[in-house]
Short mmCIF file of C-alpha atoms in Angstrom, two decimals:
data_model
loop_
_atom_site.label_atom_id
_atom_site.label_comp_id
_atom_site.label_asym_id
_atom_site.label_seq_id
_atom_site.Cartn_x
_atom_site.Cartn_y
_atom_site.Cartn_z
CA UNK A 1 0.00 0.00 0.00
CA UNK A 2 2.98 2.34 0.64
CA UNK A 3 5.50 1.12 -1.90
CA UNK A 4 7.56 4.32 -1.95
CA UNK A 5 7.89 4.57 1.83
CA UNK A 6 5.72 7.67 2.11
CA UNK A 7 3.09 8.02 4.80
CA UNK A 8 -0.37 6.66 3.95
CA UNK A 9 -3.20 9.09 3.37
CA UNK A 10 -6.91 8.90 3.98
CA UNK A 11 -8.92 8.17 0.80
CA UNK A 12 -11.97 9.85 2.28
CA UNK A 13 -14.27 7.84 -0.01
CA UNK A 14 -17.84 9.11 -0.12
CA UNK A 15 -20.92 7.06 -1.05
CA UNK A 16 -24.19 8.88 -1.60
CA UNK A 17 -22.99 11.85 0.42
CA UNK A 18 -21.86 9.76 3.43
CA UNK A 19 -18.31 8.80 4.44
CA UNK A 20 -17.53 5.23 3.45
CA UNK A 21 -16.62 3.80 6.86
CA UNK A 22 -15.01 0.70 5.40
CA UNK A 23 -12.50 2.72 3.37
CA UNK A 24 -11.62 4.90 6.32
CA UNK A 25 -11.10 1.83 8.52
CA UNK A 26 -8.82 0.38 5.86
CA UNK A 27 -6.76 3.58 5.82
CA UNK A 28 -6.51 3.44 9.63
CA UNK A 29 -5.17 -0.10 9.50
CA UNK A 30 -2.63 0.94 6.85
CA UNK A 31 -1.37 3.79 8.98
CA UNK A 32 -0.98 1.47 11.95
CA UNK A 33 0.93 -1.11 9.90
CA UNK A 34 3.24 1.62 8.63
CA UNK A 35 3.84 2.86 12.19
CA UNK A 36 4.59 -0.60 13.55
CA UNK A 37 6.93 -1.31 10.65
CA UNK A 38 9.22 1.41 12.01
CA UNK A 39 9.75 -0.38 15.32
CA UNK A 40 13.27 -1.51 14.49
CA UNK A 41 14.44 1.92 13.33
CA UNK A 42 12.97 4.23 15.99
CA UNK A 43 16.47 5.20 17.12
CA UNK A 44 17.27 6.67 13.71
CA UNK A 45 16.86 10.43 13.20
CA UNK A 46 13.26 11.43 12.58
CA UNK A 47 11.84 7.93 12.76
CA UNK A 48 10.24 8.18 16.19
CA UNK A 49 8.51 11.40 15.20
CA UNK A 50 7.18 9.71 12.05
CA UNK A 51 6.09 6.71 14.13
CA UNK A 52 4.12 9.02 16.42
CA UNK A 53 2.47 10.86 13.53
CA UNK A 54 1.37 7.59 11.97
CA UNK A 55 -0.05 6.33 15.27
CA UNK A 56 -2.01 9.55 15.78
CA UNK A 57 -3.34 9.32 12.23
CA UNK A 58 -4.30 5.67 12.69
CA UNK A 59 -6.20 6.50 15.88
CA UNK A 60 -7.93 9.50 14.32
CA UNK A 61 -8.96 7.49 11.25
CA UNK A 62 -10.20 4.53 13.31
CA UNK A 63 -12.30 6.88 15.44
CA UNK A 64 -13.58 8.50 12.26
CA UNK A 65 -14.48 5.07 10.89
CA UNK A 66 -16.50 4.31 14.02
CA UNK A 67 -18.29 7.64 13.72
CA UNK A 68 -18.95 6.92 10.05
CA UNK A 69 -20.43 3.54 10.94
CA UNK A 70 -22.89 5.22 13.26
CA UNK A 71 -23.65 7.83 10.60
CA UNK A 72 -24.31 5.16 8.02
CA UNK A 73 -26.47 3.17 10.42
CA UNK A 74 -28.51 6.25 11.26
CA UNK A 75 -29.24 6.93 7.58
CA UNK A 76 -30.35 3.41 6.65
CA UNK A 77 -33.85 1.95 6.68
CA UNK A 78 -34.47 -1.24 8.64
CA UNK A 79 -34.24 -3.52 5.61
CA UNK A 80 -31.05 -1.74 4.45
CA UNK A 81 -29.56 -2.02 7.96
CA UNK A 82 -30.17 -5.76 7.96
CA UNK A 83 -28.64 -6.17 4.55
CA UNK A 84 -25.50 -4.22 5.42
CA UNK A 85 -25.15 -5.45 8.96
CA UNK A 86 -22.31 -7.86 8.28
CA UNK A 87 -20.21 -5.23 6.49
CA UNK A 88 -20.93 -2.65 9.17
CA UNK A 89 -20.00 -5.07 11.97
CA UNK A 90 -16.74 -5.99 10.22
CA UNK A 91 -15.84 -2.32 9.80
CA UNK A 92 -16.68 -1.59 13.40
CA UNK A 93 -14.64 -4.52 14.70
CA UNK A 94 -11.74 -3.63 12.43
CA UNK A 95 -11.70 -0.08 13.72
CA UNK A 96 -11.67 -1.30 17.32
CA UNK A 97 -8.88 -3.75 16.53
CA UNK A 98 -6.82 -0.92 15.06
CA UNK A 99 -7.58 1.32 18.02
CA UNK A 100 -6.52 -1.29 20.58
CA UNK A 101 -3.20 -1.94 18.88
CA UNK A 102 -2.51 1.72 18.08
CA UNK A 103 -3.21 2.82 21.64
CA UNK A 104 -0.92 0.08 22.94
CA UNK A 105 1.86 1.31 20.68
CA UNK A 106 1.19 4.88 21.76
CA UNK A 107 1.32 3.91 25.45
CA UNK A 108 4.67 2.19 24.93
CA UNK A 109 5.97 5.22 23.06
CA UNK A 110 4.77 7.41 25.92
CA UNK A 111 6.66 5.22 28.37
CA UNK A 112 9.81 5.81 26.33
CA UNK A 113 9.12 9.54 26.18
CA UNK A 114 8.45 9.86 29.90
CA UNK A 115 11.67 8.02 30.68
CA UNK A 116 13.80 10.15 28.38
CA UNK A 117 12.22 13.41 29.50
CA UNK A 118 12.56 12.54 33.18
CA UNK A 119 16.27 11.91 32.66
CA UNK A 120 16.80 15.25 30.97
CA UNK A 121 14.68 16.99 33.62
CA UNK A 122 16.90 15.62 36.40
CA UNK A 123 19.95 16.90 34.55
CA UNK A 124 18.50 20.39 34.10
CA UNK A 125 20.73 23.16 35.45
CA UNK A 126 17.91 25.11 37.11
CA UNK A 127 15.04 24.25 39.43
CA UNK A 128 12.49 25.74 37.03
CA UNK A 129 13.76 23.69 34.09
CA UNK A 130 13.78 20.54 36.23
CA UNK A 131 10.23 21.01 37.48
CA UNK A 132 8.97 21.96 34.02
CA UNK A 133 10.51 18.81 32.57
CA UNK A 134 8.82 16.68 35.21
CA UNK A 135 5.46 18.35 34.57
CA UNK A 136 5.77 17.45 30.90
CA UNK A 137 6.85 13.91 31.78
CA UNK A 138 3.77 13.57 33.98
CA UNK A 139 1.55 14.76 31.13
CA UNK A 140 3.10 12.10 28.91
CA UNK A 141 2.48 9.46 31.59
CA UNK A 142 -1.14 10.61 31.78
CA UNK A 143 -1.33 10.15 28.01
CA UNK A 144 -0.11 6.58 28.40
CA UNK A 145 -2.87 5.97 30.96
CA UNK A 146 -5.48 7.45 28.62
CA UNK A 147 -4.29 5.17 25.83
CA UNK A 148 -4.42 2.17 28.16
CA UNK A 149 -8.06 2.98 28.96
CA UNK A 150 -8.88 3.42 25.28
CA UNK A 151 -7.20 0.12 24.39
CA UNK A 152 -9.18 -1.65 27.12
CA UNK A 153 -12.47 -0.23 25.80
CA UNK A 154 -11.76 -1.37 22.25
CA UNK A 155 -10.64 -4.80 23.48
CA UNK A 156 -13.89 -5.11 25.44
CA UNK A 157 -15.90 -4.19 22.33
CA UNK A 158 -14.18 -6.92 20.36
CA UNK A 159 -14.64 -9.36 23.23
CA UNK A 160 -18.36 -8.69 23.21
CA UNK A 161 -18.80 -8.85 19.44
CA UNK A 162 -16.39 -11.62 18.43
CA UNK A 163 -14.79 -13.16 21.50
CA UNK A 164 -13.13 -16.07 19.67
CA UNK A 165 -11.72 -14.05 16.81
CA UNK A 166 -8.04 -13.44 16.18
CA UNK A 167 -8.73 -9.71 16.34
CA UNK A 168 -10.19 -10.05 19.84
CA UNK A 169 -7.15 -11.99 21.05
CA UNK A 170 -4.79 -9.43 19.55
CA UNK A 171 -6.77 -6.60 21.14
CA UNK A 172 -6.65 -8.27 24.56
CA UNK A 173 -2.89 -8.66 24.26
CA UNK A 174 -2.58 -5.04 23.14
CA UNK A 175 -4.67 -3.82 26.07
CA UNK A 176 -2.43 -5.71 28.49
CA UNK A 177 0.68 -4.17 26.92
CA UNK A 178 -0.84 -0.71 27.13
CA UNK A 179 -1.72 -1.20 30.78
CA UNK A 180 1.80 -2.39 31.60
CA UNK A 181 3.33 0.59 29.80
CA UNK A 182 1.02 3.01 31.59
CA UNK A 183 1.89 1.52 34.99
CA UNK A 184 5.61 1.77 34.21
CA UNK A 185 5.25 5.39 33.09
CA UNK A 186 3.39 6.26 36.29
CA UNK A 187 6.13 4.57 38.36
CA UNK A 188 8.71 6.87 36.74
CA UNK A 189 6.75 9.86 38.02
CA UNK A 190 6.11 8.38 41.46
CA UNK A 191 9.75 7.35 41.91
CA UNK A 192 11.16 10.77 41.11
CA UNK A 193 14.30 11.29 43.16
CA UNK A 194 14.30 14.76 44.75
CA UNK A 195 17.64 14.30 46.50
CA UNK A 196 21.03 15.76 45.62
CA UNK A 197 24.00 13.43 45.87
CA UNK A 198 26.80 14.18 48.32
CA UNK A 199 29.62 12.62 46.30
CA UNK A 200 32.40 10.88 48.19
CA UNK A 201 34.29 9.40 45.25
CA UNK A 202 37.63 10.98 44.47
CA UNK A 203 36.60 11.75 40.90
CA UNK A 204 34.08 14.33 42.08
CA UNK A 205 34.84 17.78 43.43
CA UNK A 206 35.26 17.71 47.19
CA UNK A 207 34.05 21.29 47.37
CA UNK A 208 30.66 20.53 45.88
CA UNK A 209 29.79 18.94 49.21
CA UNK A 210 29.54 22.49 50.56
CA UNK A 211 26.94 23.28 47.89
CA UNK A 212 24.78 20.28 48.74
CA UNK A 213 24.98 20.76 52.49
CA UNK A 214 24.22 24.48 52.16
CA UNK A 215 21.14 23.75 50.03
CA UNK A 216 19.95 21.34 52.73
CA UNK A 217 20.55 23.84 55.55
CA UNK A 218 19.03 26.83 53.78
CA UNK A 219 16.20 25.27 51.77
CA UNK A 220 15.60 21.82 53.25
CA UNK A 221 16.90 20.02 50.15
CA UNK A 222 17.00 16.23 50.45
CA UNK A 223 20.47 14.67 50.41
CA UNK A 224 21.73 11.20 49.64
CA UNK A 225 25.32 10.12 50.23
CA UNK A 226 27.26 8.18 47.65
CA UNK A 227 27.66 4.81 49.40
CA UNK A 228 30.57 2.47 49.84
CA UNK A 229 33.37 5.00 49.33
CA UNK A 230 36.32 5.90 51.52
CA UNK A 231 34.78 9.28 52.30
CA UNK A 232 31.23 8.08 52.96
CA UNK A 233 31.48 7.93 56.80
CA UNK A 234 33.07 11.39 56.93
CA UNK A 235 30.34 12.86 54.71
CA UNK A 236 27.60 11.36 56.86
CA UNK A 237 29.28 12.61 60.04
CA UNK A 238 29.50 16.13 58.63
CA UNK A 239 25.84 16.20 57.58
CA UNK A 240 24.65 14.82 60.91
CA UNK A 241 26.84 17.26 62.84
CA UNK A 242 25.28 20.01 60.73
CA UNK A 243 21.83 18.95 61.99
CA UNK A 244 20.75 17.45 58.68
CA UNK A 245 19.87 13.91 59.77
CA UNK A 246 16.24 14.44 58.81
CA UNK A 247 17.28 15.52 55.29
CA UNK A 248 19.24 12.32 54.59
CA UNK A 249 17.59 9.62 52.53
CA UNK A 250 18.65 6.23 51.23
CA UNK A 251 20.75 6.33 48.08
CA UNK A 252 18.79 5.93 44.85
CA UNK A 253 19.60 6.30 41.18
CA UNK A 254 18.70 9.33 39.06
CA UNK A 255 19.26 12.11 41.62
CA UNK A 256 18.79 15.79 40.88
CA UNK A 257 21.57 17.63 39.06
CA UNK A 258 24.20 19.18 41.30
CA UNK A 259 24.11 22.32 39.16
CA UNK A 260 20.85 23.34 40.79
CA UNK A 261 22.33 23.66 44.27
CA UNK A 262 24.16 26.94 43.63
CA UNK A 263 20.87 28.51 42.57
CA UNK A 264 19.13 27.24 45.72
CA UNK A 265 21.86 28.73 47.90
CA UNK A 266 21.77 32.03 46.00
CA UNK A 267 18.02 32.40 46.56
CA UNK A 268 18.40 31.98 50.31
CA UNK A 269 21.19 34.57 50.45
CA UNK A 270 19.23 37.04 48.34
CA UNK A 271 16.25 36.70 50.67
CA UNK A 272 18.29 37.33 53.84
CA UNK A 273 22.10 37.33 53.55
CA UNK A 274 22.82 37.72 57.27
CA UNK A 275 20.45 34.96 58.28
CA UNK A 276 21.75 32.59 55.60
CA UNK A 277 25.34 33.13 56.69
CA UNK A 278 24.53 32.70 60.39
CA UNK A 279 22.69 29.46 59.73
CA UNK A 280 25.54 28.04 57.68
CA UNK A 281 28.17 29.01 60.21
CA UNK A 282 26.16 27.39 62.99
CA UNK A 283 25.65 24.21 60.97
CA UNK A 284 29.12 23.87 59.42
CA UNK A 285 31.28 25.06 62.33
CA UNK A 286 29.14 24.26 65.37
CA UNK A 287 29.64 26.06 68.68
CA UNK A 288 32.52 24.03 70.14
CA UNK A 289 36.03 25.50 70.24
CA UNK A 290 38.26 24.72 67.29
CA UNK A 291 40.28 21.61 68.26
CA UNK A 292 43.89 22.05 69.30
CA UNK A 293 44.92 19.59 66.60
CA UNK A 294 43.74 22.07 63.96
CA UNK A 295 45.05 25.23 65.60
CA UNK A 296 48.34 23.56 66.49
CA UNK A 297 48.95 22.47 62.90
CA UNK A 298 48.40 26.01 61.67
CA UNK A 299 50.61 27.53 64.37
CA UNK A 300 53.48 25.24 63.50
CA UNK A 301 53.26 26.10 59.81
CA UNK A 302 53.15 29.81 60.52
CA UNK A 303 56.06 29.52 62.95
CA UNK A 304 58.15 28.21 60.09
CA UNK A 305 57.40 31.41 58.16
CA UNK A 306 57.26 33.79 61.11
CA UNK A 307 59.52 36.37 59.50
CA UNK A 308 57.09 36.57 56.57
CA UNK A 309 53.75 36.14 58.24
CA UNK A 310 53.96 37.55 61.75
CA UNK A 311 51.17 39.96 62.64
CA UNK A 312 50.16 40.79 59.08
CA UNK A 313 46.91 40.40 57.17
CA UNK A 314 46.78 37.42 54.89
CA UNK A 315 45.12 36.28 51.67
CA UNK A 316 44.65 32.70 50.55
CA UNK A 317 45.99 32.06 47.05
CA UNK A 318 44.38 28.91 45.71
CA UNK A 319 46.23 26.55 43.40
CA UNK A 320 44.30 24.22 41.15
CA UNK A 321 46.05 21.29 39.45
CA UNK A 322 43.38 18.84 38.29
CA UNK A 323 42.72 16.43 35.44
CA UNK A 324 39.15 17.67 34.97
CA UNK A 325 39.15 20.76 32.71
CA UNK A 326 42.95 21.16 32.92
CA UNK A 327 42.69 24.46 31.02
CA UNK A 328 41.32 25.92 34.27
CA UNK A 329 44.42 24.99 36.26
CA UNK A 330 46.59 27.64 37.88
CA UNK A 331 49.52 28.61 35.67
CA UNK A 332 52.92 29.25 37.28
CA UNK A 333 53.14 32.64 35.60
CA UNK A 334 49.81 33.84 36.94
CA UNK A 335 50.58 32.47 40.40
CA UNK A 336 53.80 34.48 40.52
CA UNK A 337 51.99 37.57 39.28
CA UNK A 338 49.23 37.26 41.88
CA UNK A 339 51.70 36.50 44.66
CA UNK A 340 53.62 39.68 43.88
CA UNK A 341 50.38 41.65 43.61
CA UNK A 342 49.26 40.47 47.05
CA UNK A 343 52.65 41.40 48.55
CA UNK A 344 52.62 44.88 46.98
CA UNK A 345 49.30 45.61 48.68
CA UNK A 346 50.86 44.82 52.05
CA UNK A 347 49.21 41.40 52.46
CA UNK A 348 50.79 37.99 53.01
CA UNK A 349 49.98 35.37 50.34
CA UNK A 350 49.16 31.99 51.87
CA UNK A 351 49.27 29.27 49.23
CA UNK A 352 46.65 26.55 49.56
CA UNK A 353 44.89 23.95 47.46
CA UNK A 354 46.86 21.60 45.22
CA UNK A 355 50.63 21.22 45.20
CA UNK A 356 52.91 23.68 43.46
CA UNK A 357 53.75 22.39 40.01
CA UNK A 358 57.51 22.88 40.39
CA UNK A 359 57.61 22.74 44.19
CA UNK A 360 59.08 26.23 44.42
CA UNK A 361 57.37 28.54 46.91
CA UNK A 362 57.35 32.14 45.60
CA UNK A 363 59.25 34.63 47.72
CA UNK A 364 57.20 36.10 50.54
CA UNK A 365 54.52 33.39 50.45
CA UNK A 366 53.50 30.88 53.12
CA UNK A 367 53.08 27.32 51.88
CA UNK A 368 49.96 25.58 53.20
CA UNK A 369 49.24 23.59 50.07
CA UNK A 370 47.89 20.08 50.48
CA UNK A 371 46.95 20.83 54.11
CA UNK A 372 43.86 18.72 53.57
CA UNK A 373 46.01 15.62 53.05
CA UNK A 374 47.55 15.84 56.53
CA UNK A 375 46.13 13.22 58.96
CA UNK A 376 44.82 16.07 61.11
CA UNK A 377 42.31 16.83 58.38
CA UNK A 378 41.51 13.26 57.33
CA UNK A 379 39.66 11.99 60.42
CA UNK A 380 35.93 11.35 60.75
CA UNK A 381 35.40 15.09 61.29
CA UNK A 382 37.52 15.97 58.25
CA UNK A 383 35.01 18.26 56.56
CA UNK A 384 34.38 20.37 59.65
CA UNK A 385 38.11 20.34 60.44
CA UNK A 386 38.93 21.71 57.01
CA UNK A 387 36.48 24.57 57.47
CA UNK A 388 37.94 25.17 60.92
CA UNK A 389 41.34 25.54 59.24
CA UNK A 390 40.09 28.61 57.38
CA UNK A 391 38.16 29.88 60.39
CA UNK A 392 41.20 29.82 62.67
CA UNK A 393 43.29 31.68 60.11
CA UNK A 394 40.57 34.28 59.96
CA UNK A 395 40.05 34.63 63.73
CA UNK A 396 43.64 34.47 64.88
CA UNK A 397 45.87 35.41 61.97
CA UNK A 398 44.23 38.19 59.99
CA UNK A 399 42.94 36.22 57.01
CA UNK A 400 40.94 38.81 55.03
CA UNK A 401 40.09 37.08 51.76
CA UNK A 402 40.84 34.43 49.17
CA UNK A 403 41.77 34.53 45.51
CA UNK A 404 42.20 31.86 42.87
CA UNK A 405 40.93 30.19 39.75
CA UNK A 406 37.42 28.78 39.81
CA UNK A 407 37.52 25.87 42.25
CA UNK A 408 34.78 24.60 44.55
CA UNK A 409 37.29 24.32 47.37
CA UNK A 410 36.92 28.09 47.86
CA UNK A 411 33.16 27.88 48.27
CA UNK A 412 33.01 26.53 51.82
CA UNK A 413 34.95 29.50 53.27
CA UNK A 414 33.02 31.88 50.97
CA UNK A 415 29.68 30.68 52.34
CA UNK A 416 30.95 31.25 55.88
CA UNK A 417 31.81 34.87 55.11
CA UNK A 418 35.37 34.96 53.74
CA UNK A 419 35.58 37.59 50.96
CA UNK A 420 36.28 35.76 47.71
CA UNK A 421 37.52 36.52 44.18
CA UNK A 422 37.59 33.76 41.62
CA UNK A 423 39.29 34.13 38.25
CA UNK A 424 37.77 32.74 35.07
CA UNK A 425 38.31 33.06 31.32
CA UNK A 426 34.59 33.58 30.71
CA UNK A 427 31.54 34.18 32.92
CA UNK A 428 30.72 31.08 34.96
CA UNK A 429 26.98 30.55 34.50
CA UNK A 430 26.66 28.29 37.50
CA UNK A 431 28.68 30.29 40.04
CA UNK A 432 27.58 33.75 38.94
CA UNK A 433 24.36 33.07 40.83
CA UNK A 434 26.34 33.83 43.98
CA UNK A 435 27.72 37.13 42.72
CA UNK A 436 25.67 39.86 44.36
CA UNK A 437 24.00 37.30 46.63
CA UNK A 438 26.72 35.76 48.82
CA UNK A 439 28.39 38.73 50.57
CA UNK A 440 31.89 39.46 49.30
CA UNK A 441 31.70 36.89 46.48
CA UNK A 442 33.15 38.26 43.22
CA UNK A 443 33.81 36.94 39.74
CA UNK A 444 36.81 38.34 37.86
CA UNK A 445 36.83 37.55 34.14
CA UNK A 446 40.30 37.67 32.60
CA UNK A 447 39.55 40.61 30.38
CA UNK A 448 41.62 43.70 29.67
CA UNK A 449 42.96 45.28 32.87
CA UNK A 450 41.55 42.49 35.08
CA UNK A 451 44.77 42.56 37.11
CA UNK A 452 44.03 46.16 38.04
CA UNK A 453 40.61 45.13 39.27
CA UNK A 454 42.21 42.43 41.42
CA UNK A 455 44.66 44.99 42.79
CA UNK A 456 41.86 47.35 43.76
CA UNK A 457 39.97 44.62 45.62
CA UNK A 458 43.13 43.51 47.41
CA UNK A 459 43.80 47.10 48.44
CA UNK A 460 40.30 47.27 49.87
CA UNK A 461 40.90 44.11 51.86
CA UNK A 462 44.18 45.49 53.16
CA UNK A 463 42.58 48.73 54.30
CA UNK A 464 39.52 47.18 55.90
CA UNK A 465 39.58 47.14 59.70
#
């Protein structure tokens, strides 16, 4: 019927001014056959869309055939109705058979669509995009349920009119498939995972844990911890110490995208910056004194550089040396330039983060790189201890800010109130949400005269009381 591969069309045959139901039903069956013939190629570009169009056309034509049957029956005299009864019944049963199978195929396609859309919704970078995607996925699931009901009605009609026929058996099977697809689509919606994952695997950014925990503290976001990793107990200890036990849930697949957490945090800070910061400090630092193990480690390191660091305000200079997006790593040339810039403004540069590439500490700088690898900061309380590292430098040693390339390691101290500048080659869509929201958080794009902008901010830090 479709030798050239084009989509079938409705003949729209008319007999004595009325639609010929039999011809319309035949067109409906042809559309369905063409749709089902694409089953093996639905992954190819454009084929699924064509499959859906053919199914919709088959359903519309089958419904039109049923309406035409009723129209024909209404216009016939009793003796004409009796004479054409067999043809009318065959047309009616054929239309129902097509409807049952087409609705089953549509329900299965809806299941596929709901699954794909739910995946993309979970990966969405914003809350609005995520929720919108899930609303559309739910509408698709509702469509699968409507098709399952329609398939069941047509199967019941065939069961009543010709229970032993092949068409009735096929319709029953189709109705069962439609019901199973609809149930599976509804499960996708019901099993939506609203949690954000606190990653504990080394391949993920350690600093993103601050984002997740902050979203839980400030907005009640649900959190699940990546299980079975070396850092899992430490992550759970940190979240429980932060008062987030009621926000923890069992680990499940398909969590929300981490990208959304910066937006959640930004909203809370925009609403009430002082309150947001107080709540995070209380949760992340607690009210107990900073342990002597932490303060002692810092004091020993500073004692080694006493001639450089004694009694002077300090700035953290972050070093990034990672395999992920290596183009973002700190370059030796820029590190030297920033170190000298910090010194010229009367501040002491304290190097932190990853190791120096060549191992050479620039003149006038204090080396506290890789502090987080020391056993002091690797215990069960490691996450709180690492934040206490920054807090003690701030309270006792004049730490006034931090500067470095974009790295999530800076974000914990930034959320607790440490003035922050991060350098980037182009605007960072994700982190710019904090600019103007988190107090003291600034983005510096490496544009013309960006070094002068850095110098001005450093001078402001140096002059602040």
